[in-house]
């Protein structure tokens, strides 16, 4: 064999594994159907601003080993994710905290906020939630649900909250403190200059081919490596032979604005139906930029169709069962699998790094 590993996908999972394999003296070839490395964490420079091409990516983790690992490839700043929600022109802090409750009800103490939420939950009379709407109301009450959950969730999923399963909202973060930090993790930040530089360093020593599409019956790549690590869509690997898995997709509309500061925050969610996009990202705020121009991206959620980029797996019972059929077939054929699309599971970035490192330790 010419290579020890053919790695399909030049995203974070494939790049971490390639780096670890290269350190062990293995020869790797990494291919990707896109014309750039980095997968969905790819960043590019526009007017001096580091732009997150496929949506906001904030690295956060409580795994010290993973944090130290990514920091060995780039310097991370001290960015804290503190998104806000705009509902019909009124701005609320996220996650739901005392700043949110004070704006919504005029309360000033945790006891006052807890009383209002408790009364709304009790008055709903919901003991066994049958759908997402009932699940949310049974946790946070009617006001928070209607203003900050309902329309935003329906835009995300393209369906009424009454038609969505309750398990989608397993928990809603409610804090009775004035803390606007969205994440509870110990470590958090953005790599200075973006994520692409990290991927470049991880792929040093590997051969990389872009614009290369892989399939199980692809004669160009089969036979050139001893083993194949596949990180792409698991149903696409076998030509959708059992049928398509379902995903939600995204559309991004970016523009350069001739102003220094457009919205005053990196992430603003729009939680009413009268705004078609789910959020607006102003990229310069991830790195506390002072550039004379700014770059914003409107993010639209949409139903996935053939040819669209799959972003979020629809992990209901039907799709999970179908994914397991594909995964079993791939393992039977000798593939190594990893990452969000191959596992048909949504992962935060730190979990991707952890899973790739654990795989490398196990098989290298």
XYZ file of C-alpha atoms in Angstrom:
364
model
C 0.000 0.000 0.000
C 1.194 3.524 -0.789
C -0.328 4.979 2.414
C -1.121 3.627 5.849
C -4.324 5.696 6.096
C -6.682 7.301 3.637
C -8.592 9.917 5.647
C -11.806 11.103 4.034
C -12.538 14.603 5.318
C -10.112 17.413 6.148
C -12.179 18.698 9.055
C -11.230 18.698 12.712
C -11.639 14.958 13.332
C -9.667 13.888 10.266
C -6.949 16.480 10.877
C -6.400 15.483 14.526
C -6.188 11.812 13.604
C -3.821 12.563 10.710
C -1.553 14.499 13.063
C -1.459 11.713 15.624
C -0.862 9.067 12.932
C 1.948 11.119 11.391
C 3.609 11.420 14.806
C 3.584 7.610 14.959
C 5.378 7.393 11.617
C 2.289 6.544 9.572
C 1.856 7.867 6.050
C -1.505 9.588 5.507
C -3.399 11.003 2.572
C -6.286 13.328 3.444
C -8.975 14.125 0.880
C -11.952 16.476 0.978
C -14.704 17.273 -1.511
C -14.544 20.979 -0.659
C -11.889 23.275 -2.083
C -10.478 24.080 1.364
C -9.405 22.315 4.536
C -11.063 22.731 7.920
C -14.586 21.509 7.236
C -17.184 23.634 9.001
C -14.614 25.393 11.210
C -12.899 26.921 8.160
C -12.148 30.615 8.638
C -10.982 33.186 6.103
C -9.780 36.783 6.146
C -12.188 39.396 4.763
C -11.265 43.090 5.088
C -8.876 42.149 7.895
C -11.663 40.344 9.797
C -11.493 36.619 10.538
C -14.777 35.273 9.177
C -16.295 31.974 10.359
C -17.443 30.761 6.938
C -19.921 28.169 8.220
C -21.308 29.837 11.318
C -20.012 30.773 14.738
C -17.591 28.310 16.331
C -16.598 29.037 19.924
C -14.249 26.509 21.466
C -15.286 25.553 24.982
C -14.398 22.561 27.121
C -13.865 21.308 30.654
C -11.362 18.731 29.363
C -7.952 20.148 30.317
C -6.051 17.745 28.048
C -8.112 18.788 25.026
C -7.698 22.495 25.904
C -3.930 22.162 26.184
C -3.849 20.160 22.948
C -5.596 22.816 20.823
C -3.578 25.572 22.483
C -0.393 23.869 21.298
C -1.382 24.799 17.719
C -2.653 28.353 18.250
C -2.982 31.073 20.840
C -6.567 31.321 22.090
C -8.013 34.615 23.294
C -10.320 35.114 26.269
C -13.568 35.493 24.313
C -16.660 34.618 26.372
C -19.800 33.685 24.453
C -22.602 35.997 25.601
C -25.271 35.995 22.886
C -28.386 38.128 23.066
C -31.870 37.535 21.698
C -33.837 40.151 19.764
C -37.594 39.616 19.984
C -39.562 42.208 18.020
C -37.014 44.910 18.863
C -36.520 44.072 22.542
C -33.170 42.558 23.505
C -32.778 39.834 26.147
C -29.649 38.165 27.504
C -28.958 34.481 26.873
C -28.888 31.988 28.456
C -31.978 32.741 30.547
C -30.658 34.543 33.627
C -31.489 37.366 36.008
C -30.760 39.968 33.333
C -33.340 38.199 31.119
C -35.940 37.994 33.886
C -35.382 41.601 34.957
C -35.982 42.794 31.391
C -39.023 40.529 30.965
C -40.819 41.048 34.290
C -39.073 43.911 36.089
C -37.906 41.617 38.895
C -34.673 42.168 40.815
C -34.206 39.049 42.950
C -33.899 35.317 42.220
C -36.825 34.628 44.525
C -39.110 36.869 42.460
C -38.057 35.207 39.194
C -38.408 31.697 40.632
C -41.904 32.528 41.877
C -43.084 33.704 38.440
C -41.602 30.711 36.621
C -42.959 28.304 39.234
C -46.462 29.782 38.995
C -46.451 29.564 35.183
C -45.213 25.973 35.231
C -47.879 24.943 37.761
C -50.679 26.740 35.920
C -49.784 24.917 32.693
C -50.839 21.636 34.322
C -48.365 19.711 32.194
C -47.110 16.588 33.956
C -46.140 14.401 30.989
C -44.975 16.544 28.048
C -46.048 15.079 24.706
C -44.134 17.476 22.454
C -41.462 20.165 22.497
C -43.909 22.953 23.338
C -45.192 21.158 26.414
C -41.662 20.163 27.419
C -40.434 23.762 27.288
C -43.434 25.239 29.115
C -43.134 22.585 31.830
C -39.545 23.763 32.463
C -39.575 27.559 32.009
C -43.202 28.653 31.802
C -45.273 30.403 29.144
C -43.501 33.798 28.860
C -39.969 32.551 28.235
C -41.284 29.887 25.887
C -43.280 32.324 23.723
C -40.622 35.058 23.569
C -37.337 33.151 23.438
C -38.036 29.521 22.467
C -41.086 29.024 20.247
C -40.457 30.953 17.026
C -36.684 30.460 17.120
C -37.072 26.687 17.453
C -39.689 26.553 14.709
C -37.362 28.464 12.372
C -34.548 26.048 13.245
C -36.552 22.891 12.566
C -39.093 24.083 10.006
C -41.948 22.585 12.013
C -44.370 23.632 14.746
C -43.117 23.017 18.279
C -46.253 20.946 18.802
C -45.044 18.596 16.055
C -41.503 18.291 17.419
C -40.614 15.553 19.945
C -40.067 16.600 23.536
C -36.564 15.084 23.689
C -35.127 17.821 21.434
C -35.178 20.138 24.442
C -33.759 17.907 27.153
C -32.922 20.915 29.256
C -33.174 24.679 29.059
C -30.410 26.576 30.854
C -31.962 28.751 33.564
C -29.706 30.718 35.892
C -30.801 32.807 38.816
C -27.612 34.892 38.646
C -26.551 37.866 36.510
C -24.114 35.707 34.525
C -24.235 36.116 30.725
C -21.607 33.441 29.952
C -23.485 30.984 27.739
C -21.251 28.013 28.556
C -20.462 26.441 31.910
C -17.136 24.995 30.749
C -13.866 25.807 32.485
C -12.031 26.811 29.295
C -13.298 28.976 26.446
C -11.911 31.104 23.644
C -11.299 31.717 19.951
C -7.950 31.015 18.223
C -6.292 34.255 17.175
C -6.493 34.416 13.386
C -9.097 31.662 13.176
C -9.250 27.885 12.999
C -7.750 27.330 9.551
C -4.222 27.803 10.896
C -4.788 25.028 13.432
C -5.903 22.621 10.697
C -2.888 23.550 8.559
C -0.556 22.610 11.404
C -2.427 19.395 12.134
C -2.121 18.331 8.488
C 1.617 18.969 8.224
C 3.280 15.784 7.000
C 0.125 14.457 5.326
C -0.645 14.611 1.625
C -3.823 16.647 1.074
C -6.063 16.551 -1.991
C -9.032 18.930 -2.243
C -12.047 18.707 -4.521
C -11.885 14.921 -4.215
C -15.153 13.016 -3.766
C -14.991 9.596 -2.120
C -17.475 6.742 -2.385
C -17.260 3.065 -1.398
C -16.952 2.020 -5.046
C -14.435 4.762 -5.911
C -11.666 3.063 -7.882
C -9.368 6.101 -7.721
C -8.815 5.777 -3.975
C -9.612 2.172 -3.101
C -6.446 0.179 -2.704
C -4.042 3.100 -2.147
C -4.117 2.821 1.649
C -4.081 0.008 4.144
C -7.032 1.485 6.084
C -9.721 4.111 5.443
C -10.929 6.575 8.094
C -14.236 7.996 6.880
C -15.667 11.201 8.389
C -18.268 12.098 5.755
C -22.013 11.491 5.616
C -22.521 7.814 6.389
C -25.471 7.367 3.968
C -23.534 9.015 1.135
C -20.687 6.497 1.533
C -22.827 3.698 0.097
C -24.804 5.749 -2.407
C -27.846 6.047 -0.110
C -28.576 2.354 -0.709
C -30.909 2.128 2.305
C -32.404 5.585 1.702
C -31.516 9.140 2.781
C -30.905 10.140 6.345
C -32.531 13.433 7.336
C -30.614 16.568 8.254
C -31.233 20.243 8.805
C -29.133 22.476 6.607
C -28.049 26.107 6.808
C -27.688 28.990 4.409
C -25.304 31.870 5.115
C -25.567 35.356 3.632
C -22.524 37.494 4.405
C -21.872 41.131 3.654
C -19.173 43.717 4.310
C -20.523 46.890 5.914
C -18.818 50.256 5.858
C -19.121 50.797 9.590
C -16.990 49.889 12.569
C -19.662 48.237 14.693
C -22.994 46.916 13.416
C -24.715 45.201 16.366
C -22.340 45.457 19.337
C -22.149 41.702 19.895
C -20.760 38.659 18.088
C -24.045 36.730 18.097
C -27.609 38.082 18.085
C -30.456 35.554 17.866
C -33.752 36.640 16.302
C -36.520 34.817 18.130
C -39.637 35.891 16.208
C -41.038 34.658 12.899
C -41.124 38.146 11.381
C -37.339 37.929 10.887
C -36.517 35.079 8.483
C -33.004 34.323 9.721
C -32.239 32.726 13.071
C -29.230 34.846 13.976
C -26.722 37.442 12.819
C -23.016 36.970 13.462
C -20.657 39.969 13.532
C -17.324 38.249 13.214
C -14.933 40.976 14.389
C -16.277 40.741 17.960
C -14.863 37.210 18.296
C -11.410 38.807 18.346
C -12.316 42.232 19.761
C -11.568 43.811 16.374
C -11.247 47.543 15.717
C -11.181 47.413 11.912
C -12.879 50.324 10.088
C -15.257 47.902 8.329
C -17.231 44.953 9.650
C -18.481 41.641 8.254
C -21.854 40.206 9.232
C -23.489 36.891 8.364
C -27.207 36.164 8.427
C -27.880 32.503 9.202
C -30.960 30.769 7.800
C -32.084 27.284 8.787
C -33.602 25.148 6.051
C -34.637 21.616 5.199
C -31.812 19.539 3.759
C -32.154 18.443 0.153
C -29.789 16.450 -2.039
C -26.809 18.628 -2.858
C -27.123 20.758 0.309
C -24.555 20.602 3.056
C -25.815 18.419 5.946
C -25.309 20.211 9.269
C -27.568 18.831 11.984
C -28.650 15.167 12.132
C -32.349 14.658 12.841
C -31.819 12.156 15.636
C -35.290 10.717 15.924
C -35.995 7.001 16.263
C -36.444 6.392 12.527
C -33.240 8.141 11.451
C -31.123 6.678 14.248
C -32.195 3.163 13.231
C -31.325 3.872 9.593
C -27.950 5.347 10.598
C -27.132 2.205 12.556
C -27.749 0.101 9.421
C -25.251 2.208 7.488
C -22.731 2.185 10.347
C -22.959 -1.604 10.652
C -22.362 -1.956 6.902
C -19.357 0.370 7.044
C -17.779 -1.522 9.931
C -18.446 -4.817 8.168
C -16.555 -3.446 5.159
C -13.593 -2.507 7.351
C -14.030 1.252 7.527
C -12.948 3.280 10.549
C -15.588 5.913 11.333
C -15.428 9.213 13.176
C -16.999 12.639 13.384
C -20.417 14.230 13.260
C -21.554 12.960 9.854
C -20.105 9.454 10.028
C -21.539 8.876 13.529
C -24.774 10.735 12.682
C -24.488 12.655 15.963
C -23.992 16.312 16.771
C -20.717 16.987 18.618
C -19.182 20.121 20.064
C -15.628 20.759 18.874
C -13.970 19.593 22.078
C -15.773 16.243 21.823
C -14.530 15.877 18.242
C -10.942 16.400 19.418
C -11.414 14.017 22.341
C -12.948 11.305 20.148
C -10.178 11.621 17.556
C -7.457 11.442 20.207
C -9.097 8.432 21.837
C -9.378 6.676 18.464
C -5.720 7.378 17.735
C -4.634 5.996 21.112
C -6.739 2.899 20.566
C -5.643 1.872 17.091
C -2.254 3.432 16.343
